[in-house]
Amino acid sequence: MKQRFEDQVVVVTGASRGIGSATALAFAAEGAKVVINYRSDTEGALETQSRIRAEGGSALVYQADVGKKEDVDRMVSEVEEKMGSIRVLVNNAAAFNRDSFLNVSLEEFDRSFNTNVRGLFYLSQQVSRRMAARKQGAIIHISSILAQLAVPGRSVYCATKGAVEALTRAMAVELIADNIRVNAVSPGMIRTEALEAGFSDPEILANLARYIPGGRIGQTMELAQAVLFLASEDASYINGIILPVDSGMSVREAGPLPKGQN
């Protein structure tokens, strides 16, 4: 396998499960020294680390709440001291809210923005200052199809991901002068614990898959491979994009599928 990230330090936030865990595994498989950040799921983080080490990879588990300034300061400083210079940052950690717009409290609004936007902003700022001094780095944000398309009960989450995409473009324009590329991926329906938690009836989820042009829900590793591409030198002239990983869901016109399609 091509080792695109041999000995590079890669920090993945929210890497104890789902997209974050798959991304950490994918980077490790290509030679990276991976930092598995998590907030509360110690068991999941250790499981991700165990899987990486079982394949001969290198991984450090690091507990930190990206919504807390002191945690971010400590993590960035200690990671660079213990592991070396951070070459890639993947901002995957996210807070979810499923209340209707009329019932969202300001406390929930603030909680979501604190993790999804403020925390992402501050962590990216601290890491990119170090990257700028070395004139090298890549930052990838995990956005969502819900930054562009809305569903009921996701108003705050939609708003945070819209902010993430705007920030992606703004960071990309400023940081490229220091040879730091900033991009984002926009997942559609990817099979994660968070997705399944949003649907109490598995049959509803199965039916929704029929409206995806590809006819199925995506896998976490498919999303992870898009992240690796954007972080690699294969994407050296790609900066400031929002890459949809959704089997065409975000470009499909509403309405029934053509006859003969699942």
mmCIF file with all atom_site columns, C-alpha atoms in Angstrom, residues 30 40 47 53 59 80 95 105 121 137 144 175 178 182 184-185 190 196 200 206 209 221 228 230-231 235 251 255:
data_model
loop_
_atom_site.group_PDB
_atom_site.id
_atom_site.type_symbol
_atom_site.label_atom_id
_atom_site.label_alt_id
_atom_site.label_comp_id
_atom_site.label_asym_id
_atom_site.label_entity_id
_atom_site.label_seq_id
_atom_site.pdbx_PDB_ins_code
_atom_site.Cartn_x
_atom_site.Cartn_y
_atom_site.Cartn_z
_atom_site.occupancy
_atom_site.B_iso_or_equiv
_atom_site.pdbx_formal_charge
_atom_site.auth_seq_id
_atom_site.auth_comp_id
_atom_site.auth_asym_id
_atom_site.auth_atom_id
_atom_site.pdbx_PDB_model_num
ATOM 1  C CA . GLU A 1 30  ? -0.757  4.650  5.441  1.00 0.00 ? 30  GLU A CA 1
ATOM 2  C CA . SER A 1 40  ? -15.940 10.853 26.907 1.00 0.00 ? 40  SER A CA 1
ATOM 3  C CA . GLU A 1 47  ? -10.677 0.081  20.763 1.00 0.00 ? 47  GLU A CA 1
ATOM 4  C CA . ARG A 1 53  ? -1.691  -1.309 16.885 1.00 0.00 ? 53  ARG A CA 1
ATOM 5  C CA . ALA A 1 59  ? -1.582  5.713  17.768 1.00 0.00 ? 59  ALA A CA 1
ATOM 6  C CA . GLU A 1 80  ? 3.725   18.239 19.607 1.00 0.00 ? 80  GLU A CA 1
ATOM 7  C CA . ALA A 1 95  ? -22.350 17.953 19.015 1.00 0.00 ? 95  ALA A CA 1
ATOM 8  C CA . SER A 1 105 ? -33.059 26.287 24.114 1.00 0.00 ? 105 SER A CA 1
ATOM 9  C CA . PHE A 1 121 ? -12.074 27.473 15.135 1.00 0.00 ? 121 PHE A CA 1
ATOM 10 C CA . GLY A 1 137 ? 0.109   21.498 6.802  1.00 0.00 ? 137 GLY A CA 1
ATOM 11 C CA . SER A 1 144 ? -22.519 17.652 6.491  1.00 0.00 ? 144 SER A CA 1
ATOM 12 C CA . LEU A 1 175 ? -3.658  30.185 5.219  1.00 0.00 ? 175 LEU A CA 1
ATOM 13 C CA . ASP A 1 178 ? 1.758   29.738 4.667  1.00 0.00 ? 178 ASP A CA 1
ATOM 14 C CA . VAL A 1 182 ? -7.903  23.872 4.198  1.00 0.00 ? 182 VAL A CA 1
ATOM 15 C CA . ALA A 1 184 ? -13.888 20.069 4.020  1.00 0.00 ? 184 ALA A CA 1
ATOM 16 C CA . VAL A 1 185 ? -15.851 16.959 3.225  1.00 0.00 ? 185 VAL A CA 1
ATOM 17 C CA . ILE A 1 190 ? -23.066 7.527  6.181  1.00 0.00 ? 190 ILE A CA 1
ATOM 18 C CA . GLU A 1 196 ? -28.912 5.299  13.359 1.00 0.00 ? 196 GLU A CA 1
ATOM 19 C CA . SER A 1 200 ? -36.036 4.886  15.833 1.00 0.00 ? 200 SER A CA 1
ATOM 20 C CA . ALA A 1 206 ? -33.788 1.434  4.833  1.00 0.00 ? 206 ALA A CA 1
ATOM 21 C CA . ALA A 1 209 ? -31.664 4.613  1.090  1.00 0.00 ? 209 ALA A CA 1
ATOM 22 C CA . MET A 1 221 ? -14.293 4.116  5.349  1.00 0.00 ? 221 MET A CA 1
ATOM 23 C CA . LEU A 1 228 ? -7.062  11.138 3.190  1.00 0.00 ? 228 LEU A CA 1
ATOM 24 C CA . LEU A 1 230 ? -7.592  15.955 0.601  1.00 0.00 ? 230 LEU A CA 1
ATOM 25 C CA . ALA A 1 231 ? -4.860  15.694 3.236  1.00 0.00 ? 231 ALA A CA 1
ATOM 26 C CA . ALA A 1 235 ? -4.467  17.049 -3.616 1.00 0.00 ? 235 ALA A CA 1
ATOM 27 C CA . VAL A 1 251 ? -27.471 17.126 -6.538 1.00 0.00 ? 251 VAL A CA 1
ATOM 28 C CA . GLY A 1 255 ? -39.284 13.569 -6.394 1.00 0.00 ? 255 GLY A CA 1
#
